[in-house]
Amino acid sequence: MKLIKLVYIAHGWYLGITDNALIDENPEAWKYGPVIPSLYHRYKRYGNAPIEKYNGSPSLGNKEDENFLDKIWEVYGQYNGIELSAKTHQEDSPWSFVWNTIKNNDYFSLQIPDTYIKEHYKHLLKQNQNKQPG
């Protein structure tokens, strides 16, 4: 769960800051929050256990993106999956908006448009920029 929530949050901030998608897949609104389906299916066999084998590339080939992801880890890596899930479930979040528009919550999934995610993270960015120090 932590991996999926971290990727979703990174995607959101990336959209909010750059207006570009970090991933080429739309997150979906599932009952327990936003999910990136390909990550879920790839790593679901681990359940709550640590992912023991990493099959990706250790380098993105783009130092700016690597620095961005390092910053996401610095800010959000301290949280567990449940805490990250709570952050993505907040009222007025893209997940909340999509999930609560469903008349019958028996749906297993529904895409969360990048436009919703981008707008949400742009709003968070603006809030963070307007905070007074101290």
CSV table of C-alpha atoms in Angstrom, one decimal:
chain,number,residue,atom,x,y,z
A,1,MET,CA,0.0,0.0,0.0
A,2,LYS,CA,2.8,2.4,0.8
A,3,LEU,CA,4.4,2.1,-2.6
A,4,ILE,CA,1.0,2.8,-4.4
A,5,LYS,CA,0.3,5.8,-2.2
A,6,LEU,CA,3.8,7.2,-2.7
A,7,VAL,CA,3.5,6.9,-6.4
A,8,TYR,CA,0.1,8.5,-6.4
A,9,ILE,CA,1.3,11.4,-4.2
A,10,ALA,CA,4.4,11.8,-6.4
A,11,HIS,CA,2.2,11.8,-9.5
A,12,GLY,CA,0.0,14.5,-7.9
A,13,TRP,CA,2.8,16.8,-6.9
A,14,TYR,CA,4.4,16.3,-10.3
A,15,LEU,CA,1.2,17.3,-12.1
A,16,GLY,CA,0.7,20.3,-9.8
A,17,ILE,CA,4.2,21.6,-10.2
A,18,THR,CA,5.0,20.8,-13.9
A,19,ASP,CA,1.6,20.3,-15.5
A,20,ASN,CA,3.0,17.0,-16.8
A,21,ALA,CA,2.1,13.5,-15.8
A,22,LEU,CA,4.8,11.5,-13.9
A,23,ILE,CA,3.1,8.1,-14.9
A,24,ASP,CA,1.3,7.1,-18.0
A,25,GLU,CA,-1.6,5.5,-16.2
A,26,ASN,CA,-4.7,7.0,-14.7
A,27,PRO,CA,-5.0,6.2,-11.0
A,28,GLU,CA,-8.4,4.7,-10.1
A,29,ALA,CA,-10.7,5.3,-7.2
A,30,TRP,CA,-11.1,2.1,-5.3
A,31,LYS,CA,-13.1,1.6,-2.1
A,32,TYR,CA,-10.0,2.2,0.1
A,33,GLY,CA,-8.4,5.0,-1.9
A,34,PRO,CA,-6.6,5.8,-5.1
A,35,VAL,CA,-4.7,2.9,-6.7
A,36,ILE,CA,-2.4,2.6,-9.6
A,37,PRO,CA,-3.7,-0.7,-11.0
A,38,SER,CA,-0.5,-1.9,-12.7
A,39,LEU,CA,1.5,-1.4,-9.4
A,40,TYR,CA,-1.3,-3.1,-7.4
A,41,HIS,CA,-1.3,-6.2,-9.7
A,42,ARG,CA,2.5,-6.4,-9.9
A,43,TYR,CA,3.1,-6.2,-6.1
A,44,LYS,CA,-0.1,-7.5,-4.5
A,45,ARG,CA,1.5,-10.8,-3.7
A,46,TYR,CA,3.6,-9.2,-1.1
A,47,GLY,CA,0.6,-8.0,0.9
A,48,ASN,CA,1.9,-6.1,3.9
A,49,ALA,CA,5.4,-7.7,3.7
A,50,PRO,CA,8.4,-5.7,2.3
A,51,ILE,CA,9.0,-5.9,-1.4
A,52,GLU,CA,12.1,-8.0,-1.6
A,53,LYS,CA,12.9,-7.8,-5.2
A,54,TYR,CA,13.0,-4.6,-7.3
A,55,ASN,CA,12.7,-5.1,-11.0
A,56,GLY,CA,13.1,-1.5,-12.1
A,57,SER,CA,16.0,0.7,-13.2
A,58,PRO,CA,17.9,2.3,-10.3
A,59,SER,CA,18.2,5.5,-12.4
A,60,LEU,CA,15.5,7.5,-14.2
A,61,GLY,CA,18.1,9.1,-16.5
A,62,ASN,CA,16.8,12.5,-15.5
A,63,LYS,CA,18.5,14.1,-12.6
A,64,GLU,CA,15.6,16.6,-12.0
A,65,ASP,CA,13.1,13.8,-11.8
A,66,GLU,CA,15.3,11.8,-9.5
A,67,ASN,CA,15.7,14.9,-7.2
A,68,PHE,CA,12.0,15.4,-7.3
A,69,LEU,CA,11.4,11.8,-6.2
A,70,ASP,CA,14.1,12.1,-3.5
A,71,LYS,CA,12.1,15.1,-2.1
A,72,ILE,CA,8.9,13.1,-2.2
A,73,TRP,CA,10.6,10.3,-0.2
A,74,GLU,CA,12.1,12.9,2.2
A,75,VAL,CA,8.7,14.3,3.0
A,76,TYR,CA,6.4,11.3,2.7
A,77,GLY,CA,8.7,8.3,3.3
A,78,GLN,CA,8.3,8.5,7.0
A,79,TYR,CA,4.7,7.6,6.8
A,80,ASN,CA,3.3,4.0,6.7
A,81,GLY,CA,0.7,2.9,4.1
A,82,ILE,CA,-2.2,3.6,6.4
A,83,GLU,CA,-1.0,7.1,7.1
A,84,LEU,CA,-0.5,7.8,3.4
A,85,SER,CA,-3.8,6.3,2.7
A,86,ALA,CA,-5.5,8.7,5.1
A,87,LYS,CA,-3.7,11.6,3.3
A,88,THR,CA,-5.2,10.5,0.0
A,89,HIS,CA,-8.7,10.0,1.4
A,90,GLN,CA,-9.2,13.5,2.8
A,91,GLU,CA,-12.4,15.4,2.1
A,92,ASP,CA,-12.2,17.3,-1.2
A,93,SER,CA,-9.4,15.1,-2.5
A,94,PRO,CA,-9.6,13.8,-6.1
A,95,TRP,CA,-10.4,10.3,-4.8
A,96,SER,CA,-13.1,11.7,-2.5
A,97,PHE,CA,-14.7,13.6,-5.4
A,98,VAL,CA,-14.7,10.7,-7.8
A,99,TRP,CA,-15.7,8.1,-5.2
A,100,ASN,CA,-18.5,10.2,-3.8
A,101,THR,CA,-20.0,10.9,-7.2
A,102,ILE,CA,-20.7,7.2,-7.6
A,103,LYS,CA,-24.4,6.6,-6.8
A,104,ASN,CA,-23.8,2.9,-5.9
A,105,ASN,CA,-20.5,2.3,-4.1
A,106,ASP,CA,-20.4,-1.3,-5.3
A,107,TYR,CA,-18.0,-0.2,-8.1
A,108,PHE,CA,-14.5,-1.7,-7.7
A,109,SER,CA,-12.8,1.0,-9.6
A,110,LEU,CA,-13.2,4.3,-11.5
A,111,GLN,CA,-10.5,6.4,-13.1
A,112,ILE,CA,-9.4,9.6,-11.4
A,113,PRO,CA,-8.8,12.1,-14.2
A,114,ASP,CA,-5.4,13.8,-14.1
A,115,THR,CA,-7.2,17.2,-14.3
A,116,TYR,CA,-8.7,16.6,-10.9
A,117,ILE,CA,-5.4,15.5,-9.4
A,118,LYS,CA,-3.5,18.4,-11.0
A,119,GLU,CA,-6.1,20.9,-9.7
A,120,HIS,CA,-5.9,19.5,-6.2
A,121,TYR,CA,-2.1,19.5,-6.0
A,122,LYS,CA,-1.9,23.0,-7.5
A,123,HIS,CA,-4.3,24.1,-4.7
A,124,LEU,CA,-2.0,22.4,-2.1
A,125,LEU,CA,1.0,24.1,-3.6
A,126,LYS,CA,-0.6,27.5,-3.4
A,127,GLN,CA,-1.6,26.8,0.2
A,128,ASN,CA,2.0,25.9,1.1
A,129,GLN,CA,3.4,28.9,-0.7
A,130,ASN,CA,1.0,31.2,1.3
A,131,LYS,CA,1.9,29.9,4.7
A,132,GLN,CA,3.7,32.3,6.9
A,133,PRO,CA,6.9,31.1,8.6
A,134,GLY,CA,6.8,30.3,12.3
